[in-house]
Amino acid sequence: MEFVNPEGLRLDGRRPMEMRQLRAEIGVVSKADGSAVFEMGNTKVIAAVYGPREVQNRSQQSNDEALVRCEYSMANFSTGDRMRKPKGDRRSTEISMVIRQTMEACILTHLMPRSQIDIFVQVLQADGGTRSACINAATLALADAGIPMTDIVTSCSAGFLNGTPLLDLNYVEDSAGGPDVTVGILPKLDKVTLLQMDSKLQMETFETVMQLATEGCKAVASYIREVLLENTKQLESRRGV
Amino acid sequence: MVGLSLGEQTFIKGGIDQDLRTDGRKRLTYRPIFVETGIIPQASGSARVKLGATDVIASVKAELGKPNPSYPDKGKVSIHVDCSPTAEPSFEGRGGEELSTELSSALERCLLGGKSGAGAGIDLSSLCIVRGKVCWDLYIDGLVVSSDGNVLDALADAIKAALSNTAIPKVQVSANAPSDEHPEVDVSDEEFLQFDTSGVPVIVTLTKVGRHYIVDATTEEESQMSSAVSVSINRQGRICGLTKRGGAGLNPTVILDMVSAAKHVSEQLMNKLDSEIAAAEACDEMES
């Protein structure tokens, strides 16, 4: 199947290096300490952060740092075919662990010992790149909750089909069987916190694809920064500053 | 949620006694309802309803299936609710299962009527394509994103809005298939039939706090309740379902009183909801 036509356009009309449209909103779940909605094209994800709060399970409490927990669940209607089991399946458990480890790397946990931070991510619509959308949404939600972090974490995926590196794969391109590289970076510190890939890729091509994904991450980072700045301005004006 | 102090509890109960709740509403006033339709493009119909801080999403998916052999000329509808941990940290893992099951069965009871489909809010015979062989299976999925009390009412409103938004594709059955084989069904991509939701009921939950009952309780008010009665009423003012929750016993006259109050409130709610749904659909059409 042709994923990049001779004119260089993908199935949804994008250019190979073009990301899908990003949209983010902060503070959607008023009960949560912090929350955000993040959309990458048709992939839509809600993240809610509860914390820092008292540890529920005393045996897991740590005297030096905060406990970070994460749960990823997909809504029944998020995929094309209705899903039977929204959570508890192996893919969800794996992604929960991945998000937790990624966010734990950037949260200053030693500032909040004996406490717990819960990150809940709910996928409303899945169209490829859910992992990345979840991490981006979690970053915004943590910022909304005022939890101290060393840097924001942004994530983006890239692949390689029909001999062309493609940025930000959607579901159709992802299920084509080609490689899918997901990268998560700390943009200011320029460090990689998440790197996952499936399928196989030549070493030189891998470098190009990873570079492309990292560029995508930086683009997401500048968008996230804009959203946070806008949000802060609104808070300022509400306070009458 | 952090527990309420004695002072806060007295404040809530006292306010309800004097017909002035903590957010300024009267006992029988709903919070402003905000409806958005067509938010899940992959579903046949979908809607999102916000009732104050309570936020729920409902989606309807229509798939081809085989009718129940005991009722060959009726389609099938199943309702399933999922409580997302974003609403309450305690819903993590399997924590939300109890509430999900309770909500799903309450909704099924109100919307689906008896086993034979008699008295259902949704006309099941309209879902039949070929008697005994092919019918539409409607899967209605609810998701509680944020909960601040009165989730059942919000879910019922969302399901009503999602059903109004549902477009069932027209099917053409090939006429020359042998009678006992599975007939060929051609699902049209172009033409759709809008679902008829005039018979779909709404649910009004009355929560008894102290000596009075209130409509559309927030989580704080629900924590002070002694019992709650959820009444499902349709446009004709007929009662389609009734659930009583909570441990305290209620005098039967009080229940009858609550039911008539619910009927009265439901008229306003229906009108408000219908106008909100119409506005949402118009918005949706303008955008697309």
mmCIF file of N, CA, C and O in Angstrom, chain A residues 6-98:
data_model
loop_
_atom_site.group_PDB
_atom_site.id
_atom_site.type_symbol
_atom_site.label_atom_id
_atom_site.label_comp_id
_atom_site.label_asym_id
_atom_site.label_seq_id
_atom_site.Cartn_x
_atom_site.Cartn_y
_atom_site.Cartn_z
ATOM 1 N N PRO A 6 3.500 9.753 -5.026
ATOM 2 C CA PRO A 6 4.628 10.349 -5.769
ATOM 3 C C PRO A 6 4.789 11.846 -5.559
ATOM 4 O O PRO A 6 5.893 12.372 -5.671
ATOM 5 N N GLU A 7 3.672 12.552 -5.240
ATOM 6 C CA GLU A 7 3.858 14.000 -4.999
ATOM 7 C C GLU A 7 4.444 14.292 -3.627
ATOM 8 O O GLU A 7 4.714 15.439 -3.308
ATOM 9 N N GLY A 8 4.600 13.253 -2.815
ATOM 10 C CA GLY A 8 5.165 13.456 -1.479
ATOM 11 C C GLY A 8 4.114 13.719 -0.421
ATOM 12 O O GLY A 8 4.420 14.248 0.642
ATOM 13 N N LEU A 9 2.856 13.372 -0.694
ATOM 14 C CA LEU A 9 1.815 13.589 0.320
ATOM 15 C C LEU A 9 1.433 12.267 0.955
ATOM 16 O O LEU A 9 1.388 11.240 0.296
ATOM 17 N N ARG A 10 1.147 12.326 2.276
ATOM 18 C CA ARG A 10 0.748 11.100 2.964
ATOM 19 C C ARG A 10 -0.756 10.886 2.818
ATOM 20 O O ARG A 10 -1.438 11.655 2.180
ATOM 21 N N LEU A 11 -1.246 9.817 3.468
ATOM 22 C CA LEU A 11 -2.647 9.448 3.306
ATOM 23 C C LEU A 11 -3.598 10.548 3.771
ATOM 24 O O LEU A 11 -4.686 10.703 3.243
ATOM 25 N N ASP A 12 -3.198 11.296 4.791
ATOM 26 C CA ASP A 12 -4.100 12.351 5.261
ATOM 27 C C ASP A 12 -3.716 13.713 4.710
ATOM 28 O O ASP A 12 -4.153 14.742 5.200
ATOM 29 N N GLY A 13 -2.874 13.742 3.699
ATOM 30 C CA GLY A 13 -2.544 15.003 3.037
ATOM 31 C C GLY A 13 -1.371 15.750 3.643
ATOM 32 O O GLY A 13 -1.070 16.871 3.236
ATOM 33 N N ARG A 14 -0.705 15.140 4.656
ATOM 34 C CA ARG A 14 0.421 15.853 5.260
ATOM 35 C C ARG A 14 1.698 15.604 4.478
ATOM 36 O O ARG A 14 1.813 14.628 3.740
ATOM 37 N N ARG A 15 2.683 16.469 4.719
ATOM 38 C CA ARG A 15 4.023 16.224 4.158
ATOM 39 C C ARG A 15 4.730 15.275 5.132
ATOM 40 O O ARG A 15 4.343 15.183 6.292
ATOM 41 N N PRO A 16 5.795 14.604 4.692
ATOM 42 C CA PRO A 16 6.460 13.646 5.589
ATOM 43 C C PRO A 16 6.944 14.259 6.900
ATOM 44 O O PRO A 16 6.935 13.602 7.934
ATOM 45 N N MET A 17 7.410 15.515 6.868
ATOM 46 C CA MET A 17 7.961 16.094 8.094
ATOM 47 C C MET A 17 6.936 16.900 8.867
ATOM 48 O O MET A 17 7.277 17.655 9.765
ATOM 49 N N GLU A 18 5.661 16.758 8.493
ATOM 50 C CA GLU A 18 4.643 17.608 9.103
ATOM 51 C C GLU A 18 3.952 16.880 10.240
ATOM 52 O O GLU A 18 3.572 15.714 10.112
ATOM 53 N N MET A 19 3.779 17.586 11.351
ATOM 54 C CA MET A 19 3.063 16.999 12.489
ATOM 55 C C MET A 19 1.572 17.217 12.318
ATOM 56 O O MET A 19 1.162 18.112 11.590
ATOM 57 N N ARG A 20 0.791 16.447 13.099
ATOM 58 C CA ARG A 20 -0.650 16.675 13.054
ATOM 59 C C ARG A 20 -0.957 17.933 13.870
ATOM 60 O O ARG A 20 -0.106 18.431 14.597
ATOM 61 N N GLN A 21 -2.174 18.387 13.762
ATOM 62 C CA GLN A 21 -2.536 19.603 14.476
ATOM 63 C C GLN A 21 -2.588 19.343 15.977
ATOM 64 O O GLN A 21 -3.173 18.366 16.422
ATOM 65 N N LEU A 22 -1.952 20.225 16.749
ATOM 66 C CA LEU A 22 -1.928 20.067 18.200
ATOM 67 C C LEU A 22 -2.958 20.986 18.834
ATOM 68 O O LEU A 22 -3.155 22.106 18.379
ATOM 69 N N ARG A 23 -3.585 20.482 19.887
ATOM 70 C CA ARG A 23 -4.528 21.339 20.620
ATOM 71 C C ARG A 23 -4.479 20.923 22.070
ATOM 72 O O ARG A 23 -4.531 19.724 22.374
ATOM 73 N N ALA A 24 -4.367 21.887 22.987
ATOM 74 C CA ALA A 24 -4.293 21.534 24.401
ATOM 75 C C ALA A 24 -5.156 22.481 25.206
ATOM 76 O O ALA A 24 -5.333 23.642 24.841
ATOM 77 N N GLU A 25 -5.692 21.959 26.306
ATOM 78 C CA GLU A 25 -6.503 22.788 27.192
ATOM 79 C C GLU A 25 -6.176 22.383 28.619
ATOM 80 O O GLU A 25 -6.081 21.184 28.913
ATOM 81 N N ILE A 26 -6.030 23.371 29.495
ATOM 82 C CA ILE A 26 -5.659 23.056 30.876
ATOM 83 C C ILE A 26 -6.859 23.240 31.797
ATOM 84 O O ILE A 26 -7.700 24.106 31.565
ATOM 85 N N GLY A 27 -6.916 22.439 32.837
ATOM 86 C CA GLY A 27 -7.929 22.627 33.884
ATOM 87 C C GLY A 27 -9.305 22.131 33.521
ATOM 88 O O GLY A 27 -10.311 22.725 33.883
ATOM 89 N N VAL A 28 -9.397 21.007 32.832
ATOM 90 C CA VAL A 28 -10.703 20.513 32.409
ATOM 91 C C VAL A 28 -11.437 19.758 33.499
ATOM 92 O O VAL A 28 -12.655 19.736 33.534
ATOM 93 N N VAL A 29 -10.713 19.073 34.388
ATOM 94 C CA VAL A 29 -11.352 18.331 35.466
ATOM 95 C C VAL A 29 -11.181 19.179 36.711
ATOM 96 O O VAL A 29 -10.101 19.224 37.289
ATOM 97 N N SER A 30 -12.252 19.870 37.125
ATOM 98 C CA SER A 30 -12.067 20.845 38.202
ATOM 99 C C SER A 30 -11.733 20.194 39.533
ATOM 100 O O SER A 30 -11.091 20.798 40.371
ATOM 101 N N LYS A 31 -12.178 18.931 39.706
ATOM 102 C CA LYS A 31 -11.903 18.278 40.988
ATOM 103 C C LYS A 31 -10.447 17.895 41.165
ATOM 104 O O LYS A 31 -9.965 17.752 42.273
ATOM 105 N N ALA A 32 -9.748 17.669 40.056
ATOM 106 C CA ALA A 32 -8.361 17.218 40.160
ATOM 107 C C ALA A 32 -7.459 18.392 40.509
ATOM 108 O O ALA A 32 -7.789 19.548 40.247
ATOM 109 N N ASP A 33 -6.275 18.065 41.069
ATOM 110 C CA ASP A 33 -5.329 19.131 41.404
ATOM 111 C C ASP A 33 -4.788 19.758 40.135
ATOM 112 O O ASP A 33 -4.471 20.945 40.088
ATOM 113 N N GLY A 34 -4.655 18.942 39.093
ATOM 114 C CA GLY A 34 -4.198 19.459 37.811
ATOM 115 C C GLY A 34 -4.752 18.568 36.726
ATOM 116 O O GLY A 34 -4.869 17.366 36.912
ATOM 117 N N SER A 35 -5.118 19.142 35.591
ATOM 118 C CA SER A 35 -5.642 18.306 34.517
ATOM 119 C C SER A 35 -5.428 19.001 33.189
ATOM 120 O O SER A 35 -5.265 20.215 33.127
ATOM 121 N N ALA A 36 -5.459 18.198 32.127
ATOM 122 C CA ALA A 36 -5.273 18.765 30.797
ATOM 123 C C ALA A 36 -5.832 17.815 29.756
ATOM 124 O O ALA A 36 -5.902 16.608 29.965
ATOM 125 N N VAL A 37 -6.231 18.392 28.631
ATOM 126 C CA VAL A 37 -6.628 17.612 27.469
ATOM 127 C C VAL A 37 -5.594 17.882 26.394
ATOM 128 O O VAL A 37 -5.211 19.036 26.195
ATOM 129 N N PHE A 38 -5.103 16.836 25.732
ATOM 130 C CA PHE A 38 -4.125 17.043 24.667
ATOM 131 C C PHE A 38 -4.588 16.311 23.429
ATOM 132 O O PHE A 38 -4.907 15.130 23.483
ATOM 133 N N GLU A 39 -4.636 17.012 22.298
ATOM 134 C CA GLU A 39 -5.041 16.383 21.033
ATOM 135 C C GLU A 39 -3.914 16.465 20.021
ATOM 136 O O GLU A 39 -3.341 17.528 19.821
ATOM 137 N N MET A 40 -3.608 15.309 19.394
ATOM 138 C CA MET A 40 -2.646 15.308 18.288
ATOM 139 C C MET A 40 -3.417 14.753 17.100
ATOM 140 O O MET A 40 -3.577 13.546 16.973
ATOM 141 N N GLY A 41 -3.935 15.634 16.259
ATOM 142 C CA GLY A 41 -4.788 15.172 15.172
ATOM 143 C C GLY A 41 -6.065 14.611 15.765
ATOM 144 O O GLY A 41 -6.752 15.275 16.528
ATOM 145 N N ASN A 42 -6.372 13.332 15.466
ATOM 146 C CA ASN A 42 -7.584 12.721 15.998
ATOM 147 C C ASN A 42 -7.374 12.004 17.308
ATOM 148 O O ASN A 42 -8.318 11.459 17.867
ATOM 149 N N THR A 43 -6.139 11.950 17.802
ATOM 150 C CA THR A 43 -5.883 11.292 19.079
ATOM 151 C C THR A 43 -6.168 12.286 20.187
ATOM 152 O O THR A 43 -5.597 13.372 20.206
ATOM 153 N N LYS A 44 -7.079 11.908 21.100
ATOM 154 C CA LYS A 44 -7.476 12.837 22.160
ATOM 155 C C LYS A 44 -7.333 12.154 23.513
ATOM 156 O O LYS A 44 -7.849 11.056 23.722
ATOM 157 N N VAL A 45 -6.653 12.826 24.422
ATOM 158 C CA VAL A 45 -6.303 12.212 25.703
ATOM 159 C C VAL A 45 -6.573 13.200 26.844
ATOM 160 O O VAL A 45 -6.292 14.378 26.716
ATOM 161 N N ILE A 46 -7.122 12.699 27.956
ATOM 162 C CA ILE A 46 -7.291 13.550 29.152
ATOM 163 C C ILE A 46 -6.356 13.048 30.232
ATOM 164 O O ILE A 46 -6.283 11.839 30.473
ATOM 165 N N ALA A 47 -5.637 13.957 30.889
ATOM 166 C CA ALA A 47 -4.789 13.544 32.004
ATOM 167 C C ALA A 47 -5.226 14.309 33.245
ATOM 168 O O ALA A 47 -5.536 15.488 33.167
ATOM 169 N N ALA A 48 -5.266 13.603 34.388
ATOM 170 C CA ALA A 48 -5.613 14.272 35.641
ATOM 171 C C ALA A 48 -4.565 13.892 36.666
ATOM 172 O O ALA A 48 -4.139 12.739 36.739
ATOM 173 N N VAL A 49 -4.139 14.884 37.455
ATOM 174 C CA VAL A 49 -3.123 14.638 38.481
ATOM 175 C C VAL A 49 -3.732 14.909 39.842
ATOM 176 O O VAL A 49 -4.361 15.949 40.055
ATOM 177 N N TYR A 50 -3.586 13.959 40.744
ATOM 178 C CA TYR A 50 -4.046 14.130 42.128
ATOM 179 C C TYR A 50 -2.813 14.046 43.012
ATOM 180 O O TYR A 50 -2.180 13.003 43.111
ATOM 181 N N GLY A 51 -2.469 15.163 43.638
ATOM 182 C CA GLY A 51 -1.315 15.081 44.523
ATOM 183 C C GLY A 51 -0.596 16.402 44.624
ATOM 184 O O GLY A 51 -0.950 17.349 43.932
ATOM 185 N N PRO A 52 0.417 16.524 45.443
ATOM 186 C CA PRO A 52 0.888 15.484 46.362
ATOM 187 C C PRO A 52 -0.109 15.273 47.501
ATOM 188 O O PRO A 52 -0.672 16.225 48.027
ATOM 189 N N ARG A 53 -0.368 14.026 47.814
ATOM 190 C CA ARG A 53 -1.313 13.746 48.894
ATOM 191 C C ARG A 53 -0.779 12.602 49.740
ATOM 192 O O ARG A 53 0.266 12.040 49.446
ATOM 193 N N GLU A 54 -1.507 12.251 50.754
ATOM 194 C CA GLU A 54 -1.029 11.216 51.666
ATOM 195 C C GLU A 54 -0.979 9.860 50.961
ATOM 196 O O GLU A 54 -1.847 9.532 50.171
ATOM 197 N N VAL A 55 0.051 9.099 51.295
ATOM 198 C CA VAL A 55 0.207 7.790 50.650
ATOM 199 C C VAL A 55 -0.893 6.849 51.109
ATOM 200 O O VAL A 55 -1.177 6.751 52.292
ATOM 201 N N GLN A 56 -1.546 6.167 50.162
ATOM 202 C CA GLN A 56 -2.666 5.296 50.521
ATOM 203 C C GLN A 56 -2.172 3.976 51.075
ATOM 204 O O GLN A 56 -2.790 3.383 51.940
ATOM 205 N N ASN A 57 -1.056 3.514 50.550
ATOM 206 C CA ASN A 57 -0.547 2.215 50.946
ATOM 207 C C ASN A 57 0.726 2.419 51.752
ATOM 208 O O ASN A 57 1.795 2.678 51.191
ATOM 209 N N ARG A 58 0.615 2.343 53.081
ATOM 210 C CA ARG A 58 1.729 2.687 53.963
ATOM 211 C C ARG A 58 3.025 1.952 53.624
ATOM 212 O O ARG A 58 4.116 2.475 53.796
ATOM 213 N N SER A 59 2.884 0.713 53.157
ATOM 214 C CA SER A 59 4.093 -0.078 52.901
ATOM 215 C C SER A 59 4.905 0.499 51.748
ATOM 216 O O SER A 59 6.101 0.257 51.642
ATOM 217 N N GLN A 60 4.257 1.282 50.859
ATOM 218 C CA GLN A 60 4.987 1.826 49.720
ATOM 219 C C GLN A 60 5.564 3.204 50.016
ATOM 220 O O GLN A 60 6.240 3.787 49.188
ATOM 221 N N GLN A 61 5.270 3.724 51.180
ATOM 222 C CA GLN A 61 5.701 5.082 51.487
ATOM 223 C C GLN A 61 7.214 5.165 51.559
ATOM 224 O O GLN A 61 7.875 4.286 52.091
ATOM 225 N N SER A 62 7.769 6.243 51.009
ATOM 226 C CA SER A 62 9.215 6.419 51.034
ATOM 227 C C SER A 62 9.550 7.662 51.837
ATOM 228 O O SER A 62 8.896 8.689 51.690
ATOM 229 N N ASN A 63 10.567 7.568 52.692
ATOM 230 C CA ASN A 63 10.909 8.711 53.540
ATOM 231 C C ASN A 63 11.702 9.790 52.825
ATOM 232 O O ASN A 63 11.888 10.879 53.359
ATOM 233 N N ASP A 64 12.279 9.432 51.631
ATOM 234 C CA ASP A 64 13.121 10.425 50.963
ATOM 235 C C ASP A 64 12.419 11.114 49.825
ATOM 236 O O ASP A 64 12.798 12.205 49.435
ATOM 237 N N GLU A 65 11.441 10.441 49.214
ATOM 238 C CA GLU A 65 10.886 11.029 48.002
ATOM 239 C C GLU A 65 9.402 10.701 47.867
ATOM 240 O O GLU A 65 8.861 9.879 48.592
ATOM 241 N N ALA A 66 8.788 11.380 46.921
ATOM 242 C CA ALA A 66 7.367 11.145 46.671
ATOM 243 C C ALA A 66 7.192 9.889 45.827
ATOM 244 O O ALA A 66 8.057 9.522 45.050
ATOM 245 N N LEU A 67 6.039 9.242 46.012
ATOM 246 C CA LEU A 67 5.719 8.052 45.233
ATOM 247 C C LEU A 67 4.906 8.509 44.023
ATOM 248 O O LEU A 67 3.927 9.217 44.168
ATOM 249 N N VAL A 68 5.340 8.141 42.844
ATOM 250 C CA VAL A 68 4.613 8.536 41.635
ATOM 251 C C VAL A 68 3.893 7.317 41.082
ATOM 252 O O VAL A 68 4.513 6.279 40.846
ATOM 253 N N ARG A 69 2.579 7.415 40.895
ATOM 254 C CA ARG A 69 1.814 6.300 40.341
ATOM 255 C C ARG A 69 1.093 6.772 39.095
ATOM 256 O O ARG A 69 0.718 7.934 38.988
ATOM 257 N N CYS A 70 0.870 5.843 38.181
ATOM 258 C CA CYS A 70 0.236 6.242 36.941
ATOM 259 C C CYS A 70 -0.694 5.146 36.460
ATOM 260 O O CYS A 70 -0.385 3.961 36.600
ATOM 261 N N GLU A 71 -1.838 5.537 35.924
ATOM 262 C CA GLU A 71 -2.698 4.535 35.289
ATOM 263 C C GLU A 71 -3.177 5.032 33.939
ATOM 264 O O GLU A 71 -3.668 6.153 33.812
ATOM 265 N N TYR A 72 -3.040 4.154 32.949
ATOM 266 C CA TYR A 72 -3.446 4.472 31.582
ATOM 267 C C TYR A 72 -4.686 3.656 31.272
ATOM 268 O O TYR A 72 -4.700 2.452 31.467
ATOM 269 N N SER A 73 -5.756 4.285 30.827
ATOM 270 C CA SER A 73 -6.913 3.486 30.406
ATOM 271 C C SER A 73 -7.489 4.065 29.124
ATOM 272 O O SER A 73 -7.386 5.271 28.876
ATOM 273 N N MET A 74 -8.068 3.174 28.329
ATOM 274 C CA MET A 74 -8.659 3.616 27.072
ATOM 275 C C MET A 74 -10.171 3.507 27.193
ATOM 276 O O MET A 74 -10.681 2.548 27.757
ATOM 277 N N ALA A 75 -10.886 4.461 26.659
ATOM 278 C CA ALA A 75 -12.344 4.382 26.701
ATOM 279 C C ALA A 75 -12.804 3.303 25.731
ATOM 280 O O ALA A 75 -12.130 2.999 24.755
ATOM 281 N N ASN A 76 -13.975 2.729 26.029
ATOM 282 C CA ASN A 76 -14.548 1.690 25.172
ATOM 283 C C ASN A 76 -14.682 2.127 23.725
ATOM 284 O O ASN A 76 -14.540 1.349 22.795
ATOM 285 N N PHE A 77 -14.964 3.442 23.568
ATOM 286 C CA PHE A 77 -15.284 3.918 22.225
ATOM 287 C C PHE A 77 -14.073 4.566 21.548
ATOM 288 O O PHE A 77 -14.196 5.173 20.506
ATOM 289 N N SER A 78 -12.887 4.422 22.169
ATOM 290 C CA SER A 78 -11.746 5.168 21.642
ATOM 291 C C SER A 78 -11.220 4.605 20.329
ATOM 292 O O SER A 78 -10.685 5.336 19.508
ATOM 293 N N THR A 79 -11.352 3.296 20.142
ATOM 294 C CA THR A 79 -10.816 2.727 18.899
ATOM 295 C C THR A 79 -11.969 2.431 17.945
ATOM 296 O O THR A 79 -13.123 2.423 18.334
ATOM 297 N N GLY A 80 -11.624 2.147 16.705
ATOM 298 C CA GLY A 80 -12.623 1.877 15.677
ATOM 299 C C GLY A 80 -13.549 0.722 16.050
ATOM 300 O O GLY A 80 -14.760 0.841 16.042
ATOM 301 N N ASP A 81 -12.950 -0.402 16.463
ATOM 302 C CA ASP A 81 -13.756 -1.523 16.966
ATOM 303 C C ASP A 81 -13.887 -1.340 18.459
ATOM 304 O O ASP A 81 -12.924 -1.043 19.127
ATOM 305 N N ARG A 82 -15.044 -1.548 18.981
ATOM 306 C CA ARG A 82 -15.280 -1.306 20.392
ATOM 307 C C ARG A 82 -14.419 -2.227 21.255
ATOM 308 O O ARG A 82 -14.388 -3.420 21.064
ATOM 309 N N MET A 83 -13.733 -1.622 22.206
ATOM 310 C CA MET A 83 -12.855 -2.425 23.065
ATOM 311 C C MET A 83 -13.648 -3.068 24.188
ATOM 312 O O MET A 83 -14.508 -2.447 24.777
ATOM 313 N N ARG A 84 -13.313 -4.292 24.516
ATOM 314 C CA ARG A 84 -14.043 -4.960 25.592
ATOM 315 C C ARG A 84 -13.472 -4.595 26.947
ATOM 316 O O ARG A 84 -14.164 -4.424 27.920
ATOM 317 N N LYS A 85 -12.132 -4.532 27.040
ATOM 318 C CA LYS A 85 -11.504 -4.371 28.353
ATOM 319 C C LYS A 85 -10.690 -3.081 28.388
ATOM 320 O O LYS A 85 -9.594 -3.021 27.858
ATOM 321 N N PRO A 86 -11.252 -2.042 29.034
ATOM 322 C CA PRO A 86 -10.595 -0.745 28.963
ATOM 323 C C PRO A 86 -9.265 -0.692 29.713
ATOM 324 O O PRO A 86 -8.416 0.094 29.391
ATOM 325 N N LYS A 87 -9.111 -1.493 30.757
ATOM 326 C CA LYS A 87 -7.828 -1.423 31.460
ATOM 327 C C LYS A 87 -7.469 -2.803 31.991
ATOM 328 O O LYS A 87 -8.269 -3.702 31.987
ATOM 329 N N GLY A 88 -6.242 -2.921 32.463
ATOM 330 C CA GLY A 88 -5.807 -4.197 33.020
ATOM 331 C C GLY A 88 -5.199 -5.112 31.990
ATOM 332 O O GLY A 88 -4.602 -6.116 32.338
ATOM 333 N N ASP A 89 -5.328 -4.821 30.718
ATOM 334 C CA ASP A 89 -4.679 -5.672 29.726
ATOM 335 C C ASP A 89 -3.207 -5.281 29.655
ATOM 336 O O ASP A 89 -2.798 -4.238 30.125
ATOM 337 N N ARG A 90 -2.405 -6.150 29.023
ATOM 338 C CA ARG A 90 -0.958 -5.970 29.123
ATOM 339 C C ARG A 90 -0.456 -4.683 28.501
ATOM 340 O O ARG A 90 0.449 -4.041 29.018
ATOM 341 N N ARG A 91 -1.056 -4.282 27.382
ATOM 342 C CA ARG A 91 -0.598 -3.054 26.729
ATOM 343 C C ARG A 91 -0.810 -1.862 27.653
ATOM 344 O O ARG A 91 0.072 -1.010 27.797
ATOM 345 N N SER A 92 -1.977 -1.798 28.304
ATOM 346 C CA SER A 92 -2.243 -0.682 29.215
ATOM 347 C C SER A 92 -1.279 -0.692 30.386
ATOM 348 O O SER A 92 -0.802 0.362 30.804
ATOM 349 N N THR A 93 -0.993 -1.881 30.919
ATOM 350 C CA THR A 93 -0.064 -1.959 32.054
ATOM 351 C C THR A 93 1.309 -1.477 31.635
ATOM 352 O O THR A 93 1.980 -0.746 32.369
ATOM 353 N N GLU A 94 1.731 -1.867 30.432
ATOM 354 C CA GLU A 94 3.053 -1.462 29.958
ATOM 355 C C GLU A 94 3.124 0.044 29.762
ATOM 356 O O GLU A 94 4.070 0.705 30.195
ATOM 357 N N ILE A 95 2.102 0.606 29.138
ATOM 358 C CA ILE A 95 2.125 2.044 28.892
ATOM 359 C C ILE A 95 2.043 2.815 30.206
ATOM 360 O O ILE A 95 2.694 3.851 30.367
ATOM 361 N N SER A 96 1.287 2.296 31.183
ATOM 362 C CA SER A 96 1.225 2.956 32.494
ATOM 363 C C SER A 96 2.618 3.039 33.083
ATOM 364 O O SER A 96 3.034 4.078 33.605
ATOM 365 N N MET A 97 3.350 1.928 32.976
ATOM 366 C CA MET A 97 4.695 1.887 33.552
ATOM 367 C C MET A 97 5.611 2.844 32.810
ATOM 368 O O MET A 97 6.411 3.567 33.416
ATOM 369 N N VAL A 98 5.489 2.894 31.490
ATOM 370 C CA VAL A 98 6.340 3.774 30.684
ATOM 371 C C VAL A 98 6.102 5.237 31.048
ATOM 372 O O VAL A 98 7.043 6.003 31.251
#
